[in-house]
Short mmCIF file of C-alpha atoms and ligand atoms in Angstrom, two decimals:
data_model
loop_
_atom_site.label_atom_id
_atom_site.label_comp_id
_atom_site.label_asym_id
_atom_site.label_seq_id
_atom_site.Cartn_x
_atom_site.Cartn_y
_atom_site.Cartn_z
CA UNK Q 20 105.93 112.00 48.18
CA UNK Q 21 105.31 108.70 49.96
CA UNK Q 22 103.15 109.15 53.02
CA UNK Q 23 104.97 108.66 56.31
CA UNK Q 24 103.74 108.29 59.84
CA UNK Q 25 105.87 108.98 62.84
CA UNK Q 26 105.57 107.51 66.31
CA UNK Q 27 107.43 108.36 69.49
CA UNK Q 28 110.67 106.33 69.62
CA UNK Q 29 110.26 102.92 71.24
CA UNK Q 30 109.99 103.20 75.02
CA UNK Q 31 109.39 106.98 74.96
CA UNK Q 32 105.98 108.34 75.85
CA UNK Q 33 103.78 111.10 74.45
CA UNK Q 34 101.50 112.77 76.96
CA UNK Q 35 98.15 113.82 75.53
CA UNK Q 36 95.95 116.00 77.76
CA UNK Q 37 94.11 112.96 79.14
CA UNK Q 38 97.47 111.39 80.04
CA UNK Q 39 98.56 114.63 81.69
CA UNK Q 40 95.66 114.35 84.12
CA UNK Q 41 97.15 111.14 85.49
CA UNK Q 42 100.66 112.50 85.34
CA UNK Q 43 99.71 115.67 87.21
CA UNK Q 44 97.83 113.68 89.82
CA UNK Q 45 101.13 111.94 90.56
CA UNK Q 46 103.43 115.00 90.19
CA UNK Q 47 101.18 117.24 92.31
CA UNK Q 48 101.07 114.63 95.08
CA UNK Q 49 104.86 114.19 94.89
CA UNK Q 50 105.65 117.89 95.13
CA UNK Q 51 103.08 118.56 97.86
CA UNK Q 52 104.41 115.66 99.98
CA UNK Q 53 108.06 116.69 99.54
CA UNK Q 54 107.22 120.28 100.53
CA UNK Q 55 105.07 119.08 103.46
CA UNK Q 56 108.09 117.20 104.81
CA UNK Q 57 110.40 120.22 104.44
CA UNK Q 58 112.40 119.18 101.37
CA UNK Q 59 113.81 121.92 99.12
CA UNK Q 60 113.67 121.65 95.32
CA UNK Q 61 116.78 121.40 93.12
CA UNK Q 62 117.26 120.55 89.45
CA UNK Q 63 119.96 119.86 86.87
CA UNK Q 64 120.25 119.26 83.16
CA UNK Q 65 119.29 115.82 81.89
CA UNK Q 66 122.66 115.65 80.04
CA UNK Q 67 125.45 114.44 82.33
CA UNK Q 68 129.09 113.53 81.92
CA UNK Q 69 129.32 109.88 80.91
CA UNK Q 70 132.25 109.25 83.21
CA UNK Q 71 130.35 110.32 86.32
CA UNK Q 72 127.42 108.07 85.44
CA UNK Q 73 129.51 105.05 84.51
CA UNK Q 74 131.54 105.22 87.67
CA UNK Q 75 128.77 106.03 90.11
CA UNK Q 76 125.71 104.07 88.98
CA UNK Q 77 125.06 100.39 89.60
CA UNK Q 78 126.43 97.86 87.12
CA UNK Q 79 123.07 97.17 85.52
CA UNK Q 80 122.25 100.87 85.09
CA UNK Q 81 125.68 101.54 83.54
CA UNK Q 82 124.92 99.09 80.75
CA UNK Q 83 121.66 100.93 80.02
CA UNK Q 84 123.05 104.43 79.54
CA UNK Q 85 122.05 106.46 76.48
CA UNK Q 86 125.49 107.86 75.61
CA UNK Q 87 126.70 110.17 72.83
CA UNK Q 88 129.51 112.49 71.87
CA UNK Q 89 128.93 116.19 71.33
CA UNK Q 90 130.51 118.05 68.40
CA UNK Q 91 133.63 118.71 70.46
CA UNK Q 92 134.07 115.04 71.28
CA UNK Q 93 132.86 115.29 74.90
CA UNK Q 94 131.47 111.99 76.14
CA UNK Q 95 127.99 112.73 77.45
CA UNK Q 96 124.84 110.82 78.38
CA UNK Q 97 121.20 111.21 79.33
CA UNK Q 98 121.05 110.58 83.07
CA UNK Q 99 119.65 107.14 84.03
CA UNK Q 100 119.11 108.33 87.62
CA UNK Q 101 119.54 111.53 89.62
CA UNK Q 102 121.76 110.35 92.49
CA UNK Q 103 125.21 110.80 90.84
CA UNK Q 104 124.18 114.32 89.74
CA UNK Q 105 123.00 115.15 93.26
CA UNK Q 106 126.26 113.85 94.73
CA UNK Q 107 128.25 115.93 92.21
CA UNK Q 108 126.25 119.09 93.00
CA UNK Q 109 126.56 118.63 96.77
CA UNK Q 110 130.29 117.79 96.61
CA UNK Q 111 130.89 121.01 94.63
CA UNK Q 112 129.43 123.16 97.44
CA UNK Q 113 130.19 120.99 100.41
CA UNK Q 114 131.95 123.67 102.47
CA UNK Q 115 129.09 126.15 101.99
CA UNK Q 116 126.02 123.97 102.59
CA UNK Q 117 124.34 123.84 105.96
CA UNK Q 118 124.06 120.11 106.63
CA UNK Q 119 121.95 118.09 106.96
CA UNK Q 120 120.20 119.12 103.73
CA UNK Q 121 116.86 117.79 102.50
CA UNK Q 122 116.47 118.16 98.74
CA UNK Q 123 113.95 116.90 96.20
CA UNK Q 124 113.64 116.89 92.41
CA UNK Q 125 111.21 115.54 89.84
CA UNK Q 126 113.66 114.36 87.20
CA UNK Q 127 113.23 112.69 83.84
CA UNK Q 128 115.59 109.72 83.52
CA UNK Q 129 116.52 107.52 80.55
CA UNK Q 130 117.51 103.86 80.58
CA UNK Q 131 117.90 101.64 77.56
CA UNK Q 132 116.04 98.74 79.19
CA UNK Q 133 114.34 95.68 77.85
CA UNK Q 134 110.74 96.81 77.63
CA UNK Q 135 108.46 95.01 80.05
CA UNK Q 136 105.41 96.00 82.05
CA UNK Q 137 106.32 98.95 84.25
CA UNK Q 138 109.61 99.56 82.46
CA UNK Q 139 109.99 102.25 79.80
CA UNK Q 140 113.10 103.82 78.31
CA UNK Q 141 112.20 107.16 79.82
CA UNK Q 142 110.46 107.88 83.09
CA UNK Q 143 110.11 110.58 85.71
CA UNK Q 144 111.32 110.06 89.24
CA UNK Q 145 110.63 111.94 92.42
CA UNK Q 146 113.97 111.96 94.24
CA UNK Q 147 114.09 112.86 97.92
CA UNK Q 148 117.44 112.75 99.66
CA UNK Q 149 118.76 113.77 103.09
CA UNK Q 150 122.51 114.35 103.16
CA UNK Q 151 124.60 114.88 106.25
CA UNK Q 152 122.97 112.73 108.95
CA UNK Q 153 123.42 109.14 110.07
CA UNK Q 154 120.22 109.13 112.10
CA UNK Q 155 117.60 106.57 111.08
CA UNK Q 156 115.04 109.37 111.49
CA UNK Q 157 116.16 110.34 107.94
CA UNK Q 158 114.97 107.01 106.52
CA UNK Q 159 111.72 107.39 108.51
CA UNK Q 160 111.13 110.93 107.20
CA UNK Q 161 111.77 109.94 103.58
CA UNK Q 162 109.46 106.95 103.82
CA UNK Q 163 106.89 109.11 105.64
CA UNK Q 164 106.94 111.58 102.75
CA UNK Q 165 106.52 108.76 100.22
CA UNK Q 166 103.56 107.39 102.21
CA UNK Q 167 102.07 110.87 102.31
CA UNK Q 168 102.41 111.15 98.50
CA UNK Q 169 100.80 107.73 97.95
CA UNK Q 170 97.87 108.64 100.21
CA UNK Q 171 97.44 112.01 98.44
CA UNK Q 172 97.21 110.18 95.10
CA UNK Q 173 94.33 108.15 96.49
CA UNK Q 174 96.24 104.88 96.91
CA UNK Q 175 94.65 102.89 99.77
CA UNK Q 176 97.09 101.56 102.42
CA UNK Q 177 95.68 98.05 101.88
CA UNK Q 178 96.98 98.01 98.29
CA UNK Q 179 100.72 98.21 98.93
CA UNK Q 180 103.66 97.58 101.28
CA UNK Q 181 107.18 98.90 101.82
CA UNK Q 182 109.69 96.03 101.95
CA UNK Q 183 112.70 96.90 104.08
CA UNK Q 184 116.07 95.28 104.57
CA UNK Q 185 119.63 96.38 105.24
CA UNK Q 186 122.90 95.90 103.37
CA UNK Q 187 124.66 96.39 106.70
CA UNK Q 188 122.67 93.44 108.08
CA UNK Q 189 123.48 91.30 105.04
CA UNK Q 190 127.10 92.35 105.40
CA UNK Q 191 127.12 91.22 109.05
CA UNK Q 192 125.54 87.89 108.09
CA UNK Q 193 127.93 87.34 105.17
CA UNK Q 194 130.89 88.14 107.45
CA UNK Q 195 129.57 85.59 109.99
CA UNK Q 196 129.46 83.07 107.15
CA UNK Q 197 133.15 83.73 106.50
CA UNK Q 198 132.66 85.76 103.30
CA UNK Q 199 135.22 88.62 103.34
CA UNK Q 200 134.11 92.26 103.11
CA UNK Q 201 135.66 92.87 99.68
CA UNK Q 202 133.29 90.28 98.16
CA UNK Q 203 130.11 91.69 99.71
CA UNK Q 204 129.23 94.14 96.91
CA UNK Q 205 129.60 91.36 94.32
CA UNK Q 206 127.31 89.15 96.43
CA UNK Q 207 124.71 91.95 96.77
CA UNK Q 208 124.70 92.58 93.00
CA UNK Q 209 124.39 88.84 92.27
CA UNK Q 210 121.64 88.15 94.84
CA UNK Q 211 119.69 91.18 93.59
CA UNK Q 212 119.25 89.31 90.30
CA UNK Q 213 117.29 86.54 92.09
CA UNK Q 214 114.04 85.96 90.19
CA UNK Q 215 115.32 87.89 87.15
CA UNK Q 216 117.86 85.31 85.95
CA UNK Q 217 118.12 81.55 86.74
CA UNK Q 218 119.77 80.65 90.08
CA UNK Q 219 122.50 78.71 88.19
CA UNK Q 220 123.65 81.94 86.58
CA UNK Q 221 123.76 83.64 89.98
CA UNK Q 222 125.86 80.75 91.28
CA UNK Q 223 128.23 81.20 88.33
CA UNK Q 224 128.55 84.95 89.06
CA UNK Q 225 129.26 84.24 92.74
CA UNK Q 226 131.89 81.63 91.84
CA UNK Q 227 133.51 84.16 89.53
CA UNK Q 228 133.56 86.70 92.38
CA UNK Q 229 135.73 84.22 94.31
CA UNK Q 230 133.19 82.41 96.54
CA UNK Q 231 133.60 78.67 97.01
CA UNK Q 232 130.65 76.23 97.01
CA UNK Q 233 130.13 76.46 100.78
CA UNK Q 234 130.10 80.27 100.67
CA UNK Q 235 127.67 80.28 97.72
CA UNK Q 236 125.31 77.97 99.61
CA UNK Q 237 125.54 80.22 102.70
CA UNK Q 238 124.81 83.33 100.64
CA UNK Q 239 121.64 81.68 99.29
CA UNK Q 240 120.64 80.42 102.75
CA UNK Q 241 120.47 84.00 104.02
CA UNK Q 242 117.60 84.70 101.64
CA UNK Q 243 115.52 82.06 103.45
CA UNK Q 244 115.28 84.30 106.56
CA UNK Q 245 111.67 85.49 106.79
CA UNK Q 246 111.53 87.78 109.84
CA UNK Q 247 113.52 90.32 111.79
CA UNK Q 248 113.56 87.87 114.72
CA UNK Q 249 114.94 85.20 112.40
CA UNK Q 250 117.62 87.64 111.21
CA UNK Q 251 118.44 88.53 114.83
CA UNK Q 252 118.86 84.85 115.69
CA UNK Q 253 121.61 84.69 113.03
CA UNK Q 254 123.17 88.13 113.52
CA UNK Q 255 123.11 88.13 117.34
CA UNK Q 256 121.21 90.36 119.77
CA UNK Q 257 124.04 92.93 119.74
CA UNK Q 258 123.80 93.48 115.95
CA UNK Q 259 123.89 97.23 115.14
CA UNK Q 260 122.04 96.61 111.84
CA UNK Q 261 119.16 94.87 113.64
CA UNK Q 262 118.94 97.70 116.20
CA UNK Q 263 118.83 100.19 113.33
CA UNK Q 264 116.02 98.31 111.58
CA UNK Q 265 114.03 98.01 114.81
CA UNK Q 266 114.43 101.76 115.35
CA UNK Q 267 113.03 102.39 111.86
CA UNK Q 268 109.98 100.18 112.53
CA UNK Q 269 109.41 102.02 115.81
CA UNK Q 270 109.62 105.46 114.12
CA UNK Q 271 107.25 104.32 111.35
CA UNK Q 272 104.70 103.37 114.01
CA UNK Q 273 105.05 106.75 115.69
CA UNK Q 274 104.62 108.48 112.34
CA UNK Q 275 101.46 106.56 111.47
CA UNK Q 276 102.62 104.15 108.79
CA UNK Q 277 103.94 101.21 110.82
CA UNK Q 278 101.47 98.82 109.20
CA UNK Q 279 102.86 99.57 105.75
CA UNK Q 280 106.38 98.42 106.62
CA UNK Q 281 107.56 94.80 106.41
CA UNK Q 282 110.98 93.21 106.76
CA UNK Q 283 112.08 91.43 103.57
CA UNK Q 284 115.65 90.19 103.36
CA UNK Q 285 115.31 89.72 99.59
CA UNK Q 286 115.33 93.49 99.02
CA UNK Q 287 118.94 94.19 98.07
CA UNK Q 288 118.74 96.83 95.28
CA UNK Q 289 120.62 96.84 92.00
CA UNK Q 290 122.73 99.94 92.62
CA UNK Q 291 126.15 99.32 94.14
CA UNK Q 292 126.36 102.50 96.26
CA UNK Q 293 123.93 101.50 99.04
CA UNK Q 294 125.51 100.83 102.43
CA UNK Q 295 122.71 100.52 105.02
CA UNK Q 296 118.93 100.26 105.14
CA UNK Q 297 117.40 99.59 101.70
CA UNK Q 298 113.74 99.54 100.74
CA UNK Q 299 111.34 98.96 97.86
CA UNK Q 300 107.56 99.42 97.67
CA UNK Q 301 105.30 96.91 95.91
CA UNK Q 302 101.60 96.31 95.35
CA UNK Q 303 100.37 93.63 97.81
CA UNK Q 304 99.86 91.01 95.08
CA UNK Q 305 103.32 91.65 93.61
CA UNK Q 306 101.86 91.92 90.11
CA UNK Q 307 103.82 95.08 89.28
CA UNK Q 308 107.47 96.10 89.44
CA UNK Q 309 108.76 98.24 92.34
CA UNK Q 310 106.78 101.45 92.87
CA UNK Q 311 109.72 103.18 94.54
CA UNK Q 312 113.08 102.26 95.97
CA UNK Q 313 116.01 103.71 97.83
CA UNK Q 314 118.25 103.46 100.83
CA UNK Q 315 121.30 104.72 102.64
CA UNK Q 316 124.48 105.45 100.69
CA UNK Q 317 127.13 106.74 103.07
CA UNK Q 318 130.13 106.45 100.70
CA UNK Q 319 128.95 108.12 97.49
CA UNK Q 320 129.93 111.70 98.31
CA UNK Q 321 133.53 110.65 98.91
CA UNK Q 322 133.51 108.71 95.62
CA UNK Q 323 132.70 111.87 93.64
CA UNK Q 324 135.44 113.92 95.26
CA UNK Q 325 133.56 115.20 98.31
CA UNK Q 326 134.23 114.70 102.02
CA UNK Q 327 132.78 111.45 103.43
CA UNK Q 328 129.16 112.29 104.28
CA UNK Q 329 126.23 110.06 105.27
CA UNK Q 330 123.23 110.15 102.92
CA UNK Q 331 119.91 108.47 102.35
CA UNK Q 332 117.34 108.86 99.59
CA UNK Q 333 114.79 107.38 97.29
CA UNK Q 334 113.56 107.36 93.69
CA UNK Q 335 109.81 107.10 93.06
CA UNK Q 336 108.96 106.50 89.39
CA UNK Q 337 105.79 107.65 87.64
CA UNK Q 338 105.26 104.54 85.50
CA UNK Q 339 104.53 101.79 88.00
CA UNK Q 340 102.53 103.97 90.38
CA UNK Q 341 100.43 105.08 87.38
CA UNK Q 342 99.71 101.45 86.49
CA UNK Q 343 98.85 100.50 90.06
CA UNK Q 344 96.65 103.59 90.51
CA UNK Q 345 94.70 102.91 87.33
CA UNK Q 346 94.18 99.33 88.49
CA UNK Q 347 93.14 100.24 92.04
CA UNK Q 348 91.09 103.39 91.29
CA UNK Q 349 89.85 102.46 87.83
CA UNK Q 350 90.41 104.34 84.56
CA UNK Q 351 87.65 106.79 85.46
CA UNK Q 352 89.07 107.94 88.79
CA UNK Q 353 87.41 111.20 89.82
CA UNK Q 354 89.17 114.28 88.51
CA UNK Q 355 89.71 117.39 90.58
CA UNK Q 356 87.44 119.88 88.81
CA UNK Q 357 88.16 123.59 88.96
CA UNK Q 358 86.99 126.85 87.38
CA UNK Q 359 84.34 127.59 84.79
CA UNK Q 360 83.41 126.58 81.25
CA UNK Q 361 81.46 129.35 79.52
CA UNK Q 362 79.41 128.81 76.36
CA UNK Q 363 76.80 130.76 74.38
CA UNK Q 364 74.01 129.95 71.97
CA UNK Q 365 74.48 132.58 69.23
CA UNK Q 366 77.02 135.34 68.36
CA UNK Q 367 74.69 137.80 70.12
CA UNK Q 368 75.75 136.49 73.55
CA UNK Q 369 79.46 136.38 72.75
CA UNK Q 370 80.37 139.79 74.19
CA UNK Q 371 78.53 139.01 77.42
CA UNK Q 372 80.40 135.69 77.63
CA UNK Q 373 83.75 137.45 77.04
CA UNK Q 374 82.89 140.02 79.75
CA UNK Q 375 81.95 137.29 82.26
CA UNK Q 376 85.13 135.33 81.46
CA UNK Q 377 87.26 138.47 81.94
CA UNK Q 378 85.67 139.18 85.33
CA UNK Q 379 85.99 135.60 86.60
CA UNK Q 380 89.61 135.37 85.41
CA UNK Q 381 90.45 138.69 87.10
CA UNK Q 382 89.06 137.14 90.31
CA UNK Q 383 91.58 134.32 89.89
CA UNK Q 384 89.35 131.63 88.38
CA UNK Q 385 90.27 129.28 85.55
CA UNK Q 386 87.88 129.91 82.65
CA UNK Q 387 87.50 127.89 79.46
CA UNK Q 388 85.63 130.25 77.11
CA UNK Q 389 83.92 128.66 74.10
CA UNK Q 390 85.38 129.83 70.80
CA UNK Q 391 82.16 129.32 68.84
CA UNK Q 392 78.41 129.41 69.53
CA UNK Q 393 77.05 125.95 70.39
CA UNK Q 394 73.87 124.05 71.03
CA UNK Q 395 73.38 123.65 74.83
CA UNK Q 396 73.56 119.84 74.52
CA UNK Q 397 77.00 119.98 72.91
CA UNK Q 398 78.28 122.56 75.37
CA UNK Q 399 77.18 120.62 78.47
CA UNK Q 400 78.45 117.28 77.22
CA UNK Q 401 81.90 118.76 76.44
CA UNK Q 402 81.98 120.64 79.77
CA UNK Q 403 81.01 117.45 81.60
CA UNK Q 404 83.98 115.62 80.09
CA UNK Q 405 86.38 118.49 80.85
CA UNK Q 406 88.11 119.51 84.10
CA UNK Q 407 85.78 122.48 84.68
CA UNK Q 408 83.81 122.60 87.93
CA UNK Q 409 81.05 125.00 86.80
CA UNK Q 410 79.33 125.35 83.42
CA UNK Q 411 77.66 128.64 82.40
CA UNK Q 412 75.68 128.72 79.18
CA UNK Q 413 74.36 132.06 77.90
CA UNK Q 414 71.21 132.34 75.81
CA UNK Q 415 69.06 135.39 74.88
CA UNK Q 416 66.95 135.08 78.07
CA UNK Q 417 70.04 135.29 80.31
CA UNK Q 418 71.15 138.48 78.62
CA UNK Q 419 67.69 139.96 79.06
CA UNK Q 420 67.67 138.99 82.78
CA UNK Q 421 71.27 140.17 83.40
CA UNK Q 422 72.13 136.93 85.23
CA UNK Q 423 72.96 133.36 84.25
CA UNK Q 424 73.17 130.04 86.11
CA UNK Q 425 76.53 128.42 86.92
CA UNK Q 426 75.92 124.68 87.13
CA UNK Q 427 78.17 122.71 89.48
CA UNK Q 428 79.19 119.67 87.41
CA UNK Q 429 79.93 117.62 90.54
CA UNK Q 430 76.77 118.29 92.56
CA UNK Q 431 74.43 119.32 89.68
CA UNK Q 432 73.38 122.34 91.76
CA UNK Q 433 73.36 125.87 90.29
CA UNK Q 434 74.17 129.33 91.58
CA UNK Q 435 73.49 132.64 89.80
CA UNK Q 436 76.23 134.76 88.22
CA UNK Q 437 75.66 138.41 87.31
CA UNK Q 438 76.38 139.55 83.77
CA UNK Q 439 77.86 142.97 83.22
CA UNK Q 440 75.29 145.44 81.89
P1 HAM E 1 115.92 102.73 91.10
O1 HAM E 1 115.36 101.63 91.94
O2 HAM E 1 116.82 102.37 89.98
O3 HAM E 1 116.63 103.74 92.10
O4 HAM E 1 114.72 103.57 90.51
C1 HAM E 1 113.74 104.12 91.38
C2 HAM E 1 112.36 103.96 90.80
O5 HAM E 1 112.32 104.54 89.50
C3 HAM E 1 111.90 102.53 90.59
O6 HAM E 1 111.36 101.98 91.75
C4 HAM E 1 110.84 102.72 89.52
O7 HAM E 1 109.64 103.24 90.08
C5 HAM E 1 111.42 103.82 88.67
N1 HAM E 1 112.13 103.30 87.47
C6 HAM E 1 113.42 102.94 87.35
N2 HAM E 1 113.69 102.52 86.09
C7 HAM E 1 112.55 102.64 85.39
C8 HAM E 1 112.16 102.39 84.03
N3 HAM E 1 113.03 101.94 83.12
N4 HAM E 1 110.88 102.62 83.66
C9 HAM E 1 109.99 103.08 84.57
N5 HAM E 1 110.28 103.34 85.85
C10 HAM E 1 111.55 103.12 86.27
C11 HAM E 1 117.30 104.86 91.70
O8 HAM E 1 117.25 105.32 90.59
C12 HAM E 1 118.06 105.55 92.83
N6 HAM E 1 118.87 106.61 92.23
C13 HAM E 1 117.08 106.09 93.85
C14 HAM E 1 117.78 106.82 94.96
C15 HAM E 1 117.74 108.16 95.20
N7 HAM E 1 118.54 106.29 95.89
C16 HAM E 1 118.98 107.22 96.68
N8 HAM E 1 118.51 108.39 96.27
#
């Protein structure tokens, strides 16, 4: 038989144990932050109905769906994002849920995307959503939880920023420029492509959406606004969208992350369902894609058959944050060591090692027990490269003394451990 070698399909990742260390660093920080902020976990199957996804995701995402038919001819797909599923689940129990609800999930998502840095065809996303409140405190809480997760991962504040804008603000500005409401979503989707496709193509899309040359020029002019004050000068001091943004900046300051937030009118988002404040986080040098993104989507529940309900949420992917973390912390970022590695020199010490491992495990410790006798040099070098905090190596003298030394692999200090008689 010809020899074959298989690789993971293009864009899909394998996670070897050394990769899982990075992944768990991110997942642990995500879950801890979501719990710290009072979010409750939910989950759903990665297979969704194609119709739900096509109708409720943004245009770009719809084109990237992995779709298939099951043996009964049902049109199904691997979810590209969690939000339509969440909306479906909430709509199904709307009369029984005690709103507002705060839910989170760590969900694997699939998108058939052109592969670039930071973009895979499969990724995990922390989703945190608050459904049932219009208050901007929801946006502040969600961003606060994301900041808390970033800090827990070891990401320094100086390395990144959250760029914030508002579709409601853009809507007000477009309306002032004479662009009717029914064209706003088309304008958002087109302007979101800025930097990804040439401006001439964006102009062509806008013309197709029904904008004349003057309106197209005005739409582009809006992107030249660089500050909230500049936006206020255009929108007017009575603008509700400006007041809402200012309230968010004020809450962020109170919550201890005001310095991380910056107004950036160019943040529009590629998903059509957003209606209010939108945000994306980037590394300060803008060398990577968005670390996380989200915003308010007050119309989605009604679109999936529920009662109209305000909602806000975010998706925080594992790929980009992993790249930025490796860059900022270095490949050899310290690992959180825990538990014991136990080794022994000859088969004569094996039973004592097994007894010690059993006792330590019964006390709740993680123990990696050597499967074979080893030379001390080999044992300590393998233990040093592992996740274990303490290394215990048993030789004939330890058995004779009835105690052994547990060496702390972080501090290099030792403490005695008693061996069973
Ligand atoms: P999104 O901006 O499409 O939003 O994705 C959120 C995050 O997921 C991105 O910022 C990025 O970190 C990650 N991500 C997306 N696509 C890929 C990819 N192909 N490869 C690697 N990472 C990726 C949403 O999905 C919204 N559903 C978020 C949301 C929740 N809005 C409200 N609630």
